[in-house]
């Protein structure tokens, strides 16, 4: 009987492995998602990433607007007015008459020197665009880390479900065995009731693990912004790549050195600080004089009633045609401290950007050190948990043999089975914790 249960347990495990392989193969043909495909889709369709891209578009328009500030402006105007009653005539006398006047004007203004504001605005706009580009990539990186975490959580839930189903299979075998013994009058009814209770608990564990797996898949699909009701499944994690986990061979300082140069969050914060310093120069442009050139063309038509002779419209428009050229110099003397306050605000913003950069660097450094420490601990836990699971399974086999020979109680057998189940679950959790930390370290060491 002991060999019967052990063989059944092994068959259950092998069947679960075979089922997982079949499901994996069919899932690939049915469109199951790999981790890389999840990352690629999420970083393209996630709403946060798309919002970041919109900010990038706005900053591109900002650069175009800054370039357009160097162009001249051209405007045209037309006016029409009427006057009634006593008014001043062309002879500088007053008379009662009705008059009308029509004017047409075209003007052009060209900024020659704007106190370096246009140049500095263009420089600042380009810095803002560079920041937006890096910020978009940083947003993609944050989404990628979340996808990795959710993906591994889904695989963990799936393997825990396999463990729970295996234990349920053992409980069913044990219930069947005790039922036969009870019917043969070899065990009391209490032993049969305990077996039914244990199977009910294992069934509840399976239901709970199934719920966890479904919730993990749902969380991942929602992160990917998949339409509701879209069929979705994931593939097992591919750890055969030479690059997978290679960062763990480095020291945390080496990984941080790479992140300082290539991490998009740090690069975005550094570019934001540089842009903030450029904004100080923009504000200081208010202290510098400006010079502009203007030119205009105009003509008008005047009509006076009361019997006075008026030239024709075409004659007046031709005779009254005028041209103008001019330069305008503006020297700031006192602007109610507006420029001074703008400079102070810009300097405060620059200090805040520098602090944000320092904080971002510290966050990345802490994340790397924490992931490295967690990976080290997880690797040790994985090794010890595998050993514990192996010993627990051997102990279960030994107790099962003694139990079938009548030298162990049902309570001892249930205790050994529970210990084996917990050891298997601990080994699965330690493995996926280790894989997660390895992937995080690879992320920060990416060039």
GROMACS .gro file of N, CA, C and O in nm, residues 116-178:
model
  252
  116UNK      N    1   1.860   8.868  -2.588
  116UNK     CA    2   1.896   8.725  -2.585
  116UNK      C    3   1.781   8.636  -2.541
  116UNK      O    4   1.799   8.516  -2.525
  117UNK      N    5   1.663   8.694  -2.524
  117UNK     CA    6   1.551   8.613  -2.475
  117UNK      C    7   1.514   8.503  -2.574
  117UNK      O    8   1.487   8.388  -2.535
  118UNK      N    9   1.510   8.537  -2.705
  118UNK     CA   10   1.471   8.438  -2.804
  118UNK      C   11   1.570   8.322  -2.808
  118UNK      O   12   1.532   8.204  -2.815
  119UNK      N   13   1.699   8.355  -2.807
  119UNK     CA   14   1.800   8.250  -2.807
  119UNK      C   15   1.791   8.163  -2.683
  119UNK      O   16   1.799   8.040  -2.690
  120UNK      N   17   1.774   8.227  -2.570
  120UNK     CA   18   1.766   8.152  -2.444
  120UNK      C   19   1.637   8.071  -2.435
  120UNK      O   20   1.636   7.960  -2.381
  121UNK      N   21   1.529   8.125  -2.488
  121UNK     CA   22   1.404   8.049  -2.491
  121UNK      C   23   1.417   7.924  -2.577
  121UNK      O   24   1.364   7.817  -2.543
  122UNK      N   25   1.486   7.938  -2.692
  122UNK     CA   26   1.507   7.824  -2.779
  122UNK      C   27   1.594   7.718  -2.709
  122UNK      O   28   1.564   7.598  -2.715
  123UNK      N   29   1.698   7.763  -2.644
  123UNK     CA   30   1.785   7.671  -2.570
  123UNK      C   31   1.707   7.600  -2.460
  123UNK      O   32   1.721   7.478  -2.439
  124UNK      N   33   1.623   7.673  -2.390
  124UNK     CA   34   1.542   7.615  -2.283
  124UNK      C   35   1.439   7.516  -2.339
  124UNK      O   36   1.417   7.409  -2.282
  125UNK      N   37   1.376   7.551  -2.452
  125UNK     CA   38   1.276   7.463  -2.513
  125UNK      C   39   1.340   7.331  -2.557
  125UNK      O   40   1.281   7.223  -2.541
  126UNK      N   41   1.461   7.338  -2.612
  126UNK     CA   42   1.529   7.215  -2.651
  126UNK      C   43   1.562   7.130  -2.530
  126UNK      O   44   1.553   7.006  -2.535
  127UNK      N   45   1.602   7.194  -2.420
  127UNK     CA   46   1.631   7.120  -2.297
  127UNK      C   47   1.504   7.054  -2.242
  127UNK      O   48   1.507   6.940  -2.193
  128UNK      N   49   1.392   7.124  -2.250
  128UNK     CA   50   1.266   7.066  -2.206
  128UNK      C   51   1.225   6.946  -2.292
  128UNK      O   52   1.174   6.846  -2.240
  129UNK      N   53   1.249   6.956  -2.423
  129UNK     CA   54   1.217   6.844  -2.512
  129UNK      C   55   1.305   6.723  -2.480
  129UNK      O   56   1.256   6.609  -2.476
  130UNK      N   57   1.434   6.748  -2.457
  130UNK     CA   58   1.524   6.637  -2.422
  130UNK      C   59   1.479   6.572  -2.291
  130UNK      O   60   1.483   6.449  -2.276
  131UNK      N   61   1.434   6.653  -2.196
  131UNK     CA   62   1.383   6.599  -2.070
  131UNK      C   63   1.259   6.514  -2.094
  131UNK      O   64   1.244   6.407  -2.036
  132UNK      N   65   1.170   6.563  -2.179
  132UNK     CA   66   1.046   6.489  -2.207
  132UNK      C   67   1.075   6.354  -2.273
  132UNK      O   68   1.009   6.254  -2.243
  133UNK      N   69   1.173   6.352  -2.363
  133UNK     CA   70   1.211   6.226  -2.427
  133UNK      C   71   1.259   6.124  -2.325
  133UNK      O   72   1.220   6.007  -2.327
  134UNK      N   73   1.346   6.169  -2.234
  134UNK     CA   74   1.396   6.078  -2.131
  134UNK      C   75   1.287   6.040  -2.032
  134UNK      O   76   1.282   5.928  -1.981
  135UNK      N   77   1.197   6.134  -2.003
  135UNK     CA   78   1.089   6.105  -1.910
  135UNK      C   79   0.994   6.000  -1.968
  135UNK      O   80   0.942   5.915  -1.894
  136UNK      N   81   0.973   6.006  -2.099
  136UNK     CA   82   0.891   5.903  -2.164
  136UNK      C   83   0.955   5.766  -2.147
  136UNK      O   84   0.887   5.667  -2.116
  137UNK      N   85   1.087   5.760  -2.168
  137UNK     CA   86   1.157   5.633  -2.150
  137UNK      C   87   1.155   5.589  -2.004
  137UNK      O   88   1.144   5.468  -1.975
  138UNK      N   89   1.165   5.684  -1.911
  138UNK     CA   90   1.158   5.649  -1.769
  138UNK      C   91   1.021   5.593  -1.733
  138UNK      O   92   1.009   5.499  -1.653
  139UNK      N   93   0.916   5.650  -1.792
  139UNK     CA   94   0.781   5.598  -1.769
  139UNK      C   95   0.768   5.457  -1.823
  139UNK      O   96   0.708   5.370  -1.759
  140UNK      N   97   0.825   5.433  -1.940
  140UNK     CA   98   0.826   5.298  -1.996
  140UNK      C   99   0.900   5.201  -1.904
  140UNK      O  100   0.857   5.087  -1.885
  141UNK      N  101   1.010   5.247  -1.846
  141UNK     CA  102   1.086   5.162  -1.753
  141UNK      C  103   1.004   5.125  -1.631
  141UNK      O  104   1.007   5.011  -1.583
  142UNK      N  105   0.931   5.223  -1.576
  142UNK     CA  106   0.847   5.195  -1.459
  142UNK      C  107   0.739   5.092  -1.492
  142UNK      O  108   0.710   5.003  -1.411
  143UNK      N  109   0.679   5.107  -1.610
  143UNK     CA  110   0.578   5.010  -1.652
  143UNK      C  111   0.642   4.872  -1.670
  143UNK      O  112   0.583   4.769  -1.632
  144UNK      N  113   0.763   4.870  -1.724
  144UNK     CA  114   0.832   4.742  -1.745
  144UNK      C  115   0.856   4.670  -1.612
  144UNK      O  116   0.834   4.548  -1.601
  145UNK      N  117   0.899   4.743  -1.510
  145UNK     CA  118   0.922   4.682  -1.379
  145UNK      C  119   0.792   4.625  -1.322
  145UNK      O  120   0.791   4.517  -1.261
  146UNK      N  121   0.684   4.697  -1.340
  146UNK     CA  122   0.555   4.648  -1.291
  146UNK      C  123   0.511   4.522  -1.366
  146UNK      O  124   0.458   4.428  -1.306
  147UNK      N  125   0.534   4.520  -1.497
  147UNK     CA  126   0.499   4.402  -1.577
  147UNK      C  127   0.579   4.281  -1.529
  147UNK      O  128   0.524   4.170  -1.514
  148UNK      N  129   0.708   4.299  -1.505
  148UNK     CA  130   0.792   4.190  -1.457
  148UNK      C  131   0.738   4.135  -1.326
  148UNK      O  132   0.725   4.013  -1.308
  149UNK      N  133   0.705   4.225  -1.235
  149UNK     CA  134   0.654   4.183  -1.104
  149UNK      C  135   0.521   4.107  -1.118
  149UNK      O  136   0.503   3.999  -1.060
  150UNK      N  137   0.429   4.160  -1.198
  150UNK     CA  138   0.298   4.097  -1.215
  150UNK      C  139   0.311   3.964  -1.288
  150UNK      O  140   0.239   3.867  -1.258
  151UNK      N  141   0.400   3.959  -1.386
  151UNK     CA  142   0.418   3.837  -1.465
  151UNK      C  143   0.470   3.724  -1.375
  151UNK      O  144   0.417   3.612  -1.378
  152UNK      N  145   0.572   3.753  -1.296
  152UNK     CA  146   0.627   3.650  -1.207
  152UNK      C  147   0.527   3.612  -1.098
  152UNK      O  148   0.524   3.496  -1.055
  153UNK      N  149   0.446   3.707  -1.054
  153UNK     CA  150   0.343   3.675  -0.956
  153UNK      C  151   0.241   3.578  -1.016
  153UNK      O  152   0.193   3.486  -0.948
  154UNK      N  153   0.211   3.595  -1.144
  154UNK     CA  154   0.119   3.504  -1.211
  154UNK      C  155   0.177   3.364  -1.218
  154UNK      O  156   0.108   3.265  -1.190
  155UNK      N  157   0.305   3.355  -1.258
  155UNK     CA  158   0.368   3.222  -1.265
  155UNK      C  159   0.379   3.158  -1.127
  155UNK      O  160   0.362   3.036  -1.113
  156UNK      N  161   0.407   3.241  -1.025
  156UNK     CA  162   0.413   3.188  -0.889
  156UNK      C  163   0.277   3.131  -0.847
  156UNK      O  164   0.269   3.021  -0.792
  157UNK      N  165   0.171   3.207  -0.874
  157UNK     CA  166   0.036   3.160  -0.840
  157UNK      C  167   0.004   3.030  -0.911
  157UNK      O  168  -0.059   2.940  -0.854
  158UNK      N  169   0.050   3.017  -1.035
  158UNK     CA  170   0.023   2.896  -1.113
  158UNK      C  171   0.096   2.776  -1.053
  158UNK      O  172   0.039   2.665  -1.045
  159UNK      N  173   0.219   2.794  -1.012
  159UNK     CA  174   0.293   2.681  -0.954
  159UNK      C  175   0.240   2.645  -0.816
  159UNK      O  176   0.236   2.527  -0.778
  160UNK      N  177   0.198   2.744  -0.739
  160UNK     CA  178   0.136   2.714  -0.610
  160UNK      C  179   0.005   2.637  -0.629
  160UNK      O  180  -0.030   2.550  -0.547
  161UNK      N  181  -0.065   2.669  -0.737
  161UNK     CA  182  -0.187   2.595  -0.769
  161UNK      C  183  -0.154   2.449  -0.801
  161UNK      O  184  -0.227   2.357  -0.759
  162UNK      N  185  -0.044   2.426  -0.872
  162UNK     CA  186  -0.002   2.289  -0.902
  162UNK      C  187   0.030   2.212  -0.774
  162UNK      O  188  -0.009   2.095  -0.759
  163UNK      N  189   0.099   2.279  -0.681
  163UNK     CA  190   0.130   2.215  -0.552
  163UNK      C  191   0.002   2.179  -0.478
  163UNK      O  192  -0.013   2.068  -0.424
  164UNK      N  193  -0.093   2.273  -0.477
  164UNK     CA  194  -0.220   2.248  -0.406
  164UNK      C  195  -0.296   2.133  -0.470
  164UNK      O  196  -0.357   2.050  -0.400
  165UNK      N  197  -0.297   2.125  -0.603
  165UNK     CA  198  -0.368   2.016  -0.670
  165UNK      C  199  -0.301   1.881  -0.642
  165UNK      O  200  -0.370   1.779  -0.628
  166UNK      N  201  -0.170   1.881  -0.637
  166UNK     CA  202  -0.100   1.756  -0.603
  166UNK      C  203  -0.137   1.708  -0.464
  166UNK      O  204  -0.158   1.587  -0.441
  167UNK      N  205  -0.143   1.801  -0.370
  167UNK     CA  206  -0.179   1.763  -0.234
  167UNK      C  207  -0.325   1.716  -0.226
  167UNK      O  208  -0.358   1.625  -0.151
  168UNK      N  209  -0.411   1.776  -0.305
  168UNK     CA  210  -0.550   1.732  -0.309
  168UNK      C  211  -0.559   1.590  -0.365
  168UNK      O  212  -0.638   1.508  -0.317
  169UNK      N  213  -0.475   1.561  -0.466
  169UNK     CA  214  -0.474   1.426  -0.522
  169UNK      C  215  -0.433   1.323  -0.416
  169UNK      O  216  -0.491   1.214  -0.406
  170UNK      N  217  -0.332   1.359  -0.335
  170UNK     CA  218  -0.290   1.270  -0.227
  170UNK      C  219  -0.402   1.250  -0.125
  170UNK      O  220  -0.426   1.139  -0.075
  171UNK      N  221  -0.472   1.359  -0.092
  171UNK     CA  222  -0.581   1.350   0.006
  171UNK      C  223  -0.694   1.262  -0.046
  171UNK      O  224  -0.756   1.187   0.030
  172UNK      N  225  -0.720   1.269  -0.175
  172UNK     CA  226  -0.824   1.186  -0.232
  172UNK      C  227  -0.784   1.038  -0.227
  172UNK      O  228  -0.868   0.950  -0.200
  173UNK      N  229  -0.656   1.011  -0.256
  173UNK     CA  230  -0.608   0.874  -0.247
  173UNK      C  231  -0.619   0.822  -0.103
  173UNK      O  232  -0.660   0.707  -0.079
  174UNK      N  233  -0.582   0.907  -0.008
  174UNK     CA  234  -0.588   0.866   0.132
  174UNK      C  235  -0.733   0.844   0.176
  174UNK      O  236  -0.763   0.749   0.252
  175UNK      N  237  -0.824   0.930   0.130
  175UNK     CA  238  -0.965   0.911   0.165
  175UNK      C  239  -1.017   0.779   0.109
  175UNK      O  240  -1.092   0.706   0.175
  176UNK      N  241  -0.978   0.750  -0.014
  176UNK     CA  242  -1.020   0.623  -0.075
  176UNK      C  243  -0.964   0.505   0.004
  176UNK      O  244  -1.035   0.405   0.028
  177UNK      N  245  -0.840   0.516   0.046
  177UNK     CA  246  -0.778   0.408   0.124
  177UNK      C  247  -0.850   0.388   0.257
  177UNK      O  248  -0.881   0.275   0.299
  178UNK      N  249  -0.878   0.496   0.328
  178UNK     CA  250  -0.942   0.486   0.458
  178UNK      C  251  -1.087   0.437   0.446
  178UNK      O  252  -1.138   0.370   0.536
   0.00000   0.00000   0.00000
